Amino acid sequence: MHRIVVGAAIMLFLATAVAEAQEDRRVFVGAVAGVSTLSADARSDITTDGADVSLYKPENGPALNLLVGMHVWEYVTVQANYIWNRNDLALASVRSTDRGPSFYEQPRTSSQHAIVGDLLLYFREQRSVVRPYLSIGVGVVRLETRVDGPARGRNAVPPSETARATGATLRVAVGLDLTLGHGWSVRYSFSESVSGNPIGAQLSPPGQRNLANFQNLFGVVRVL
């Protein structure tokens, strides 16, 4: 994970260096919105003394991406993003021992705020009507989860009411810009962001996978 983040940062640095040599720079702003889907996580520990199983189940939620960028070369663009999404989820844990079972299920809501810098590589020239692209970016994401209703359980203590964590994130995306004219374009993107998993860390026993955030987004871009 750290090597990938470092590599992406180097690519962004090189793209910025190339930008200094370009004369045709076009600044743009935009907003895209859609659906966010979080990856689930689970863990099981089975021993001769008992069994522990935990998991969380996320639901789809809204997502918003505000962006500003610059076309620094015919096929290369740099872009800064503010990204927000909200997802409901449920944490569950079951423990079975010689002293009897314990379990809980707790509804929660999660929200993420991220600042990400992207490097976009286009496959067609700027004057093209349809311009597909690939992108990679790194940034910082802050995740917060809160209790969103009463927990159900027996002989178990659910996680704390509020949890917050901030960490690095890596984002990759594919997308398409469709030119409408007069500086306006329609944009579609599908992205995956990978970061540490504060939600899995709340499970008992804790989860083991990173958190993936998948987003399908539609919106508009305006060249200034």
XYZ file of N, CA and C in Angstrom:
672
model
N 0.831 -1.199 0.000
C 0.000 0.000 0.000
C 0.869 1.254 0.000
N 1.893 1.296 0.891
C 2.746 2.480 0.965
C 3.543 2.665 -0.320
N 4.010 1.566 -0.942
C 4.770 1.684 -2.181
C 3.916 2.247 -3.296
N 2.648 1.828 -3.345
C 1.742 2.315 -4.382
C 1.490 3.805 -4.204
N 1.279 4.228 -2.948
C 1.036 5.645 -2.677
C 2.243 6.481 -3.075
N 3.462 6.008 -2.727
C 4.678 6.729 -3.089
C 4.827 6.824 -4.594
N 4.557 5.706 -5.303
C 4.656 5.709 -6.760
C 3.678 6.682 -7.393
N 2.457 6.706 -6.871
C 1.471 7.641 -7.410
C 1.882 9.081 -7.153
N 2.467 9.343 -5.985
C 2.917 10.696 -5.681
C 4.020 11.136 -6.636
N 4.916 10.217 -6.981
C 5.985 10.533 -7.935
C 5.403 10.864 -9.302
N 4.375 10.110 -9.725
C 3.737 10.379 -11.013
C 3.100 11.769 -11.022
N 2.446 12.134 -9.920
C 1.847 13.461 -9.848
C 2.907 14.555 -9.893
N 4.034 14.312 -9.243
C 5.127 15.287 -9.260
C 5.676 15.475 -10.663
N 5.873 14.358 -11.380
C 6.391 14.445 -12.737
C 5.415 15.162 -13.658
N 4.129 14.896 -13.453
C 3.125 15.569 -14.281
C 3.147 17.069 -14.043
N 3.336 17.485 -12.792
C 3.423 18.907 -12.482
C 4.647 19.539 -13.121
N 5.763 18.791 -13.118
C 6.980 19.292 -13.743
C 6.790 19.483 -15.236
N 6.091 18.542 -15.878
C 5.805 18.681 -17.305
C 4.929 19.899 -17.556
N 4.019 20.161 -16.629
C 3.094 21.279 -16.803
C 3.815 22.605 -16.910
N 4.950 22.734 -16.233
C 5.682 23.989 -16.274
C 6.185 24.313 -17.673
N 6.319 23.283 -18.512
C 6.848 23.500 -19.857
C 5.748 23.704 -20.889
N 4.493 23.664 -20.465
C 3.396 23.754 -21.415
C 2.843 25.169 -21.463
N 2.449 25.618 -22.642
C 1.896 26.944 -22.806
C 0.368 26.925 -22.846
N -0.196 25.829 -23.355
C -1.645 25.752 -23.518
C -2.253 25.095 -22.281
N -2.552 25.890 -21.266
C -3.129 25.382 -20.032
C -4.573 25.844 -19.938
N -5.464 24.926 -19.665
C -6.882 25.245 -19.594
C -7.404 24.802 -18.246
N -7.825 25.761 -17.427
C -8.343 25.481 -16.098
C -9.828 25.134 -16.198
N -10.276 24.194 -15.382
C -11.674 23.804 -15.381
C -12.137 23.518 -13.960
N -13.445 23.592 -13.764
C -14.078 23.233 -12.499
C -15.241 22.302 -12.819
N -15.700 21.568 -11.809
C -16.797 20.664 -12.064
C -17.375 20.076 -10.793
N -18.491 19.392 -10.945
C -19.151 18.696 -9.846
C -19.790 17.432 -10.399
N -19.533 16.319 -9.740
C -20.150 15.046 -10.116
C -20.725 14.414 -8.856
N -21.820 13.697 -9.002
C -22.489 13.088 -7.855
C -23.040 11.732 -8.264
N -23.284 10.890 -7.264
C -23.805 9.569 -7.586
C -23.895 8.679 -6.362
N -23.462 7.437 -6.537
C -23.642 6.399 -5.529
C -22.292 5.899 -5.040
N -22.180 5.742 -3.728
C -20.988 5.184 -3.094
C -21.303 3.803 -2.526
N -20.393 2.854 -2.754
C -20.532 1.494 -2.235
C -19.269 1.124 -1.472
N -19.405 0.803 -0.190
C -18.263 0.401 0.622
C -18.101 -1.114 0.607
N -16.857 -1.566 0.707
C -16.600 -2.995 0.820
C -16.921 -3.481 2.233
N -17.337 -4.713 2.356
C -17.629 -5.317 3.651
C -16.369 -5.980 4.203
N -16.431 -6.417 5.448
C -15.313 -7.102 6.082
C -15.866 -8.084 7.105
N -15.112 -9.122 7.364
C -15.525 -10.134 8.339
C -14.297 -10.867 8.844
N -14.453 -11.502 10.002
C -13.357 -12.287 10.563
C -13.926 -13.379 11.465
N -13.260 -14.511 11.484
C -13.654 -15.605 12.371
C -12.413 -16.191 13.040
N -12.513 -16.444 14.340
C -11.465 -17.100 15.113
C -12.070 -18.332 15.761
N -11.639 -19.502 15.307
C -12.161 -20.769 15.811
C -11.062 -21.477 16.597
N -11.321 -21.769 17.855
C -10.372 -22.481 18.711
C -11.091 -23.609 19.442
N -10.339 -24.393 20.194
C -10.946 -25.474 20.986
C -11.769 -24.928 22.149
N -11.536 -23.649 22.504
C -12.272 -23.050 23.619
C -13.545 -22.339 23.182
N -13.698 -22.089 21.887
C -14.887 -21.397 21.429
C -14.713 -20.833 20.030
N -15.640 -19.989 19.634
C -15.620 -19.395 18.299
C -16.056 -17.941 18.381
N -15.305 -17.070 17.681
C -15.639 -15.652 17.572
C -15.845 -15.316 16.100
N -16.960 -14.678 15.778
C -17.260 -14.279 14.410
C -17.753 -12.834 14.433
N -17.225 -12.010 13.524
C -17.667 -10.616 13.439
C -17.738 -10.196 11.975
N -18.576 -9.203 11.703
C -18.712 -8.691 10.339
C -19.426 -7.350 10.373
N -19.325 -6.615 9.249
C -20.191 -5.455 9.072
C -20.748 -5.473 7.655
N -21.969 -4.973 7.533
C -22.691 -4.966 6.259
C -23.002 -3.520 5.882
N -22.362 -2.983 4.839
C -22.636 -1.600 4.424
C -23.765 -1.525 3.404
N -24.416 -0.355 3.366
C -25.445 -0.061 2.371
C -24.940 1.015 1.412
N -25.494 1.050 0.207
C -25.156 2.108 -0.739
C -25.597 3.460 -0.194
N -24.867 4.517 -0.580
C -25.207 5.849 -0.105
C -24.821 6.910 -1.109
N -25.155 8.175 -0.842
C -24.852 9.270 -1.760
C -23.370 9.633 -1.736
N -22.889 10.196 -2.848
C -21.503 10.648 -2.958
C -21.462 11.930 -3.787
N -20.494 12.787 -3.456
C -20.312 14.056 -4.154
C -18.825 14.312 -4.345
N -18.442 14.756 -5.548
C -17.054 15.082 -5.868
C -17.006 16.469 -6.506
N -16.416 17.435 -5.807
C -16.164 18.764 -6.353
C -14.725 18.808 -6.821
N -14.465 19.351 -8.006
C -13.143 19.245 -8.599
C -12.728 20.536 -9.282
N -11.414 20.737 -9.325
C -10.798 21.807 -10.089
C -9.510 21.262 -10.670
N -9.230 21.591 -11.921
C -8.056 21.008 -12.553
C -7.514 21.865 -13.674
N -6.483 21.299 -14.326
C -5.842 22.002 -15.440
C -5.402 20.986 -16.486
N -5.761 21.250 -17.743
C -5.260 20.457 -18.857
C -3.845 20.949 -19.170
N -2.851 20.211 -18.725
C -1.473 20.693 -18.835
C -0.803 20.251 -20.129
N -1.407 19.287 -20.804
C -0.854 18.795 -22.056
C -1.990 18.176 -22.846
N -1.767 17.839 -24.084
C -2.834 17.315 -24.938
C -3.529 16.108 -24.332
N -2.762 15.267 -23.649
C -3.331 14.032 -23.107
C -3.201 13.921 -21.589
N -2.733 14.955 -20.924
C -2.457 14.886 -19.491
C -3.163 16.024 -18.766
N -3.812 15.682 -17.648
C -4.515 16.650 -16.818
C -4.202 16.379 -15.353
N -4.053 17.447 -14.569
C -3.953 17.304 -13.119
C -5.224 17.875 -12.510
N -5.627 17.293 -11.383
C -6.936 17.635 -10.826
C -6.917 17.499 -9.307
N -7.524 18.444 -8.612
C -7.699 18.395 -7.161
C -9.169 18.140 -6.855
N -9.453 17.312 -5.849
C -10.815 16.885 -5.556
C -11.141 17.006 -4.070
N -12.370 17.431 -3.804
C -12.977 17.217 -2.483
C -14.074 16.181 -2.678
N -14.028 15.103 -1.890
C -14.951 13.977 -2.074
C -15.656 13.688 -0.751
N -16.973 13.550 -0.817
C -17.783 13.221 0.359
C -18.703 12.061 0.027
N -18.903 11.185 0.991
C -19.922 10.141 0.843
C -20.450 9.742 2.217
N -21.656 9.185 2.226
C -22.316 8.741 3.454
C -22.909 7.366 3.213
N -22.700 6.456 4.173
C -23.215 5.096 4.044
C -23.703 4.581 5.391
N -24.882 3.953 5.390
C -25.355 3.243 6.576
C -24.719 1.865 6.612
N -24.566 1.324 7.809
C -24.003 -0.017 7.954
C -24.437 -0.612 9.280
N -24.200 -1.906 9.443
C -24.536 -2.619 10.678
C -23.353 -3.481 11.086
N -22.927 -3.328 12.338
C -21.859 -4.150 12.910
C -22.480 -5.300 13.684
N -21.880 -6.479 13.562
C -22.399 -7.651 14.278
C -21.240 -8.501 14.776
N -21.436 -9.101 15.939
C -20.424 -9.972 16.528
C -21.111 -11.078 17.306
N -20.562 -12.297 17.195
C -21.079 -13.456 17.925
C -19.900 -14.183 18.552
N -20.026 -14.492 19.843
C -18.976 -15.214 20.543
C -19.587 -16.388 21.287
N -18.986 -17.559 21.127
C -19.465 -18.768 21.790
C -18.332 -19.375 22.612
N -18.560 -19.539 23.914
C -17.561 -20.128 24.814
C -18.246 -21.123 25.741
N -17.454 -21.726 26.606
C -18.007 -22.674 27.580
C -18.964 -21.998 28.546
N -18.814 -20.665 28.721
C -19.679 -19.927 29.638
C -20.968 -19.446 28.980
N -21.128 -19.756 27.710
C -22.349 -19.383 27.026
C -22.101 -18.403 25.900
N -23.115 -18.117 25.089
C -22.945 -17.223 23.930
C -23.106 -15.755 24.320
N -22.469 -14.886 23.516
C -22.684 -13.443 23.599
C -22.716 -12.901 22.176
N -23.518 -11.869 21.978
C -23.659 -11.344 20.615
C -24.236 -9.935 20.662
N -24.046 -9.201 19.548
C -24.685 -7.896 19.389
C -24.801 -7.578 17.905
N -25.748 -6.702 17.605
C -25.868 -6.089 16.284
C -26.142 -4.607 16.503
N -25.337 -3.747 15.871
C -25.423 -2.301 16.105
C -25.534 -1.546 14.782
N -26.633 -0.806 14.558
C -26.732 0.024 13.346
C -25.893 1.284 13.509
N -25.202 1.676 12.427
C -24.361 2.871 12.457
C -24.480 3.595 11.125
N -24.020 4.819 11.111
C -23.881 5.571 9.872
C -22.439 6.042 9.768
N -21.907 6.058 8.559
C -20.522 6.477 8.342
C -20.484 7.599 7.313
N -19.502 8.480 7.460
C -19.278 9.533 6.473
C -17.780 9.673 6.244
N -17.417 10.003 5.006
C -16.021 10.189 4.640
C -15.845 11.547 3.950
N -14.757 12.232 4.304
C -14.354 13.475 3.656
C -12.907 13.283 3.193
N -12.654 13.505 1.913
C -11.322 13.248 1.366
C -10.867 14.399 0.488
N -9.566 14.672 0.519
C -8.906 15.592 -0.402
C -7.910 14.756 -1.208
N -8.061 14.731 -2.524
C -7.266 13.847 -3.380
C -6.735 14.639 -4.571
N -5.469 14.405 -4.915
C -4.884 14.934 -6.134
C -4.766 13.839 -7.178
N -5.299 14.073 -8.378
C -5.345 13.063 -9.438
C -4.471 13.452 -10.625
N -3.946 12.437 -11.290
C -3.321 12.565 -12.599
C -4.198 11.827 -13.597
N -4.713 12.538 -14.612
C -5.586 11.949 -15.622
C -4.825 11.785 -16.927
N -4.930 10.600 -17.516
C -4.324 10.313 -18.809
C -5.437 10.057 -19.823
N -5.586 10.963 -20.782
C -6.627 10.843 -21.798
C -6.125 10.044 -22.995
N -7.086 9.475 -23.748
C -6.747 8.665 -24.917
C -7.034 9.390 -26.235
N -7.636 10.585 -26.161
C -7.935 11.342 -27.373
C -7.577 12.806 -27.153
N -7.436 13.544 -28.240
C -7.030 14.940 -28.168
C -8.119 15.802 -27.539
N -7.713 17.003 -27.108
C -8.643 17.896 -26.426
C -9.811 18.319 -27.311
N -9.610 18.407 -28.599
C -10.704 18.840 -29.483
C -11.720 17.726 -29.752
N -11.443 16.508 -29.295
C -12.356 15.392 -29.517
C -13.639 15.564 -28.705
N -14.748 15.109 -29.251
C -16.034 15.204 -28.553
C -16.091 14.208 -27.402
N -15.584 13.000 -27.625
C -15.587 11.949 -26.604
C -14.147 11.685 -26.184
N -13.861 11.812 -24.873
C -12.490 11.669 -24.373
C -12.458 10.717 -23.172
N -12.216 9.435 -23.380
C -12.053 8.513 -22.247
C -10.714 8.731 -21.554
N -10.658 8.396 -20.260
C -9.419 8.599 -19.518
C -9.256 7.565 -18.409
N -8.024 7.429 -17.963
C -7.674 6.702 -16.743
C -7.068 7.712 -15.780
N -7.229 7.483 -14.468
C -6.621 8.393 -13.502
C -6.127 7.629 -12.283
N -5.145 8.231 -11.616
C -4.641 7.711 -10.351
C -4.344 8.905 -9.462
N -4.619 8.749 -8.167
C -4.411 9.869 -7.263
C -4.174 9.410 -5.838
N -3.616 10.295 -5.047
C -3.377 10.048 -3.625
C -3.920 11.222 -2.831
N -4.219 10.971 -1.568
C -4.746 12.036 -0.736
C -4.941 11.589 0.692
N -5.772 12.356 1.391
C -6.064 12.122 2.804
C -7.569 11.974 2.962
N -7.988 10.999 3.769
C -9.413 10.767 4.003
C -9.679 10.712 5.502
N -10.779 11.306 5.906
C -11.227 11.258 7.307
C -12.563 10.539 7.351
N -12.634 9.488 8.151
C -13.855 8.696 8.265
C -14.398 8.803 9.675
N -15.703 8.960 9.776
C -16.377 9.017 11.071
C -17.583 8.094 11.044
N -17.765 7.331 12.096
C -18.961 6.496 12.235
C -19.664 6.852 13.543
N -21.001 6.801 13.495
C -21.816 7.099 14.671
C -22.930 6.063 14.802
N -23.327 5.832 16.030
C -24.467 4.954 16.288
C -25.714 5.572 15.673
N -26.541 4.747 15.035
C -27.735 5.235 14.341
C -28.974 4.453 14.771
N -29.051 4.135 16.045
C -30.188 3.389 16.563
C -29.774 2.468 17.686
N -30.739 1.892 18.382
C -30.418 1.002 19.509
C -29.794 -0.309 19.039
N -28.823 -0.787 19.813
C -28.187 -2.074 19.523
C -29.004 -3.208 20.122
N -28.924 -4.350 19.481
C -29.559 -5.560 20.011
C -28.464 -6.552 20.371
N -28.586 -7.200 21.514
C -27.545 -8.138 21.897
C -27.787 -8.788 23.239
N -26.780 -9.581 23.629
C -26.860 -10.301 24.902
C -25.444 -10.566 25.397
N -25.174 -10.172 26.621
C -23.880 -10.421 27.269
C -22.702 -9.861 26.466
N -22.927 -8.738 25.763
C -21.864 -8.156 24.941
C -21.960 -6.637 24.999
N -20.817 -5.986 24.874
C -20.746 -4.520 24.869
C -20.428 -4.059 23.443
N -21.342 -3.360 22.764
C -21.084 -2.860 21.397
C -19.986 -1.806 21.397
N -19.455 -1.440 20.219
C -18.442 -0.385 20.118
C -18.959 0.955 20.618
N -18.036 1.902 20.835
C -18.392 3.234 21.315
C -19.302 3.943 20.325
N -20.014 4.964 20.815
C -21.018 5.642 19.994
C -20.414 6.345 18.789
N -19.199 6.894 18.918
C -18.561 7.639 17.839
C -17.117 7.193 17.668
N -16.667 7.060 16.425
C -15.279 6.729 16.130
C -14.818 7.547 14.935
N -13.585 8.054 15.000
C -13.022 8.864 13.917
C -11.606 8.401 13.620
N -11.208 8.529 12.354
C -9.845 8.166 11.952
C -9.492 8.915 10.681
N -8.216 9.290 10.558
C -7.702 9.984 9.378
C -6.497 9.230 8.849
N -6.421 9.049 7.525
C -5.302 8.314 6.942
C -5.151 8.583 5.462
N -4.147 7.938 4.873
C -3.883 8.091 3.441
C -4.863 7.264 2.623
N -5.108 7.703 1.393
C -5.969 6.966 0.479
C -5.375 6.971 -0.920
N -5.586 5.895 -1.637
C -5.187 5.761 -3.042
C -6.443 5.607 -3.873
N -6.564 6.409 -4.943
C -7.764 6.353 -5.785
C -7.383 6.110 -7.234
N -8.055 5.162 -7.870
C -7.911 4.916 -9.301
C -9.305 5.004 -9.918
N -9.356 5.465 -11.186
C -10.653 5.683 -11.811
C -10.549 5.535 -13.318
N -11.670 5.219 -13.924
C -11.846 5.309 -15.369
C -13.013 6.255 -15.597
N -12.969 6.985 -16.694
C -14.037 7.939 -16.925
C -14.151 8.361 -18.367
N -15.082 9.280 -18.606
C -15.375 9.737 -19.962
C -15.880 11.165 -19.897
N -15.280 12.038 -20.710
C -15.778 13.410 -20.879
C -16.458 13.527 -22.237
N -17.684 14.023 -22.231
C -18.455 14.220 -23.456
C -18.676 15.717 -23.643
N -18.066 16.297 -24.681
C -18.117 17.735 -24.913
C -19.490 18.162 -25.428
N -20.041 19.209 -24.784
C -21.331 19.754 -25.196
C -21.184 21.045 -25.987
N -20.026 21.696 -25.842
C -19.810 22.974 -26.509
C -19.829 24.133 -25.545
N -19.225 25.273 -25.971
C -19.174 26.483 -25.159
C -18.500 26.249 -23.807
N -17.521 25.340 -23.768
C -16.767 25.077 -22.552
C -17.378 24.073 -21.602
N -18.548 23.533 -21.936
C -19.229 22.585 -21.046
C -19.001 21.151 -21.501
N -18.872 20.255 -20.530
C -18.759 18.819 -20.800
C -19.546 18.044 -19.747
N -20.017 16.879 -20.147
C -20.613 15.919 -19.214
C -19.551 14.891 -18.857
N -19.454 14.562 -17.583
C -18.447 13.584 -17.150
C -19.100 12.416 -16.427
N -18.617 11.207 -16.755
C -18.942 9.999 -15.990
C -17.637 9.398 -15.494
N -17.634 8.934 -14.248
C -16.448 8.264 -13.728
C -16.854 7.116 -12.813
N -16.023 6.083 -12.828
C -16.140 4.989 -11.869
C -14.799 4.878 -11.165
N -14.794 5.023 -9.852
C -13.538 5.053 -9.103
C -13.554 4.047 -7.970
N -12.341 3.673 -7.548
C -12.142 2.860 -6.352
C -11.072 3.526 -5.505
N -11.404 3.808 -4.255
C -10.452 4.370 -3.299
C -10.161 3.329 -2.231
N -8.886 3.157 -1.916
C -8.468 2.166 -0.917
C -7.759 2.895 0.214
N -8.129 2.550 1.455
C -7.528 3.171 2.634
C -7.557 2.174 3.778
N -7.018 2.582 4.917
C -7.164 1.771 6.120
C -8.627 1.628 6.484
N -8.924 0.684 7.373
C -10.328 0.354 7.643
C -10.695 0.593 9.106
N -11.072 1.831 9.474
C -11.511 2.092 10.854
C -12.800 1.364 11.224
N -13.622 1.033 10.222
C -14.864 0.308 10.515
C -14.529 -1.113 10.961
N -13.658 -1.794 10.200
C -13.250 -3.144 10.582
C -12.556 -3.183 11.926
N -11.845 -2.088 12.262
C -11.142 -2.040 13.547
C -12.113 -2.020 14.721
N -13.376 -1.643 14.500
C -14.365 -1.619 15.570
C -14.971 -2.987 15.844
N -14.761 -3.932 14.946
C -15.327 -5.262 15.130
C -14.609 -6.005 16.252
N -15.270 -7.027 16.777
C -14.684 -7.877 17.810
C -14.953 -9.340 17.469
N -13.921 -10.066 16.925
C -12.534 -9.654 16.698
C -12.417 -8.676 15.524
N -11.322 -7.874 15.489
C -11.170 -6.848 14.450
C -11.067 -7.456 13.048
N -11.568 -6.710 12.051
C -11.425 -7.135 10.662
C -9.982 -7.015 10.204
N -9.704 -7.567 9.025
C -8.334 -7.646 8.536
C -8.124 -6.991 7.174
N -9.172 -6.532 6.519
C -9.041 -5.997 5.164
C -9.057 -4.473 5.144
N -8.438 -3.904 4.095
C -8.553 -2.473 3.861
C -9.978 -2.127 3.451
N -10.295 -0.851 3.539
C -11.617 -0.372 3.140
C -11.563 0.113 1.701
N -12.432 -0.413 0.860
C -12.550 0.032 -0.533
C -13.853 0.812 -0.689
N -13.761 1.928 -1.369
C -14.912 2.797 -1.602
C -15.104 2.926 -3.109
N -16.175 2.337 -3.638
C -16.476 2.365 -5.071
C -17.523 3.451 -5.324
N -17.284 4.284 -6.353
C -18.210 5.374 -6.638
C -18.534 5.454 -8.123
N -19.834 5.490 -8.429
C -20.328 5.762 -9.776
C -20.873 7.194 -9.781
N -20.250 8.074 -10.599
C -20.566 9.493 -10.532
C -20.850 10.079 -11.926
N -21.862 10.972 -11.976
C -22.200 11.719 -13.186
C -22.234 13.207 -12.825
N -21.849 14.061 -13.794
C -21.924 15.487 -13.528
C -21.443 16.309 -14.702
N -21.088 17.568 -14.426
C -20.688 18.489 -15.470
C -19.329 19.100 -15.147
N -18.620 19.481 -16.210
C -17.329 20.153 -16.107
C -17.374 21.406 -16.972
N -16.814 22.494 -16.462
C -16.826 23.762 -17.181
C -15.401 24.288 -17.302
N -14.928 24.508 -18.543
C -13.630 25.108 -18.785
C -13.743 26.616 -18.608
N -12.866 27.201 -17.825
C -12.914 28.637 -17.543
C -12.189 29.451 -18.598
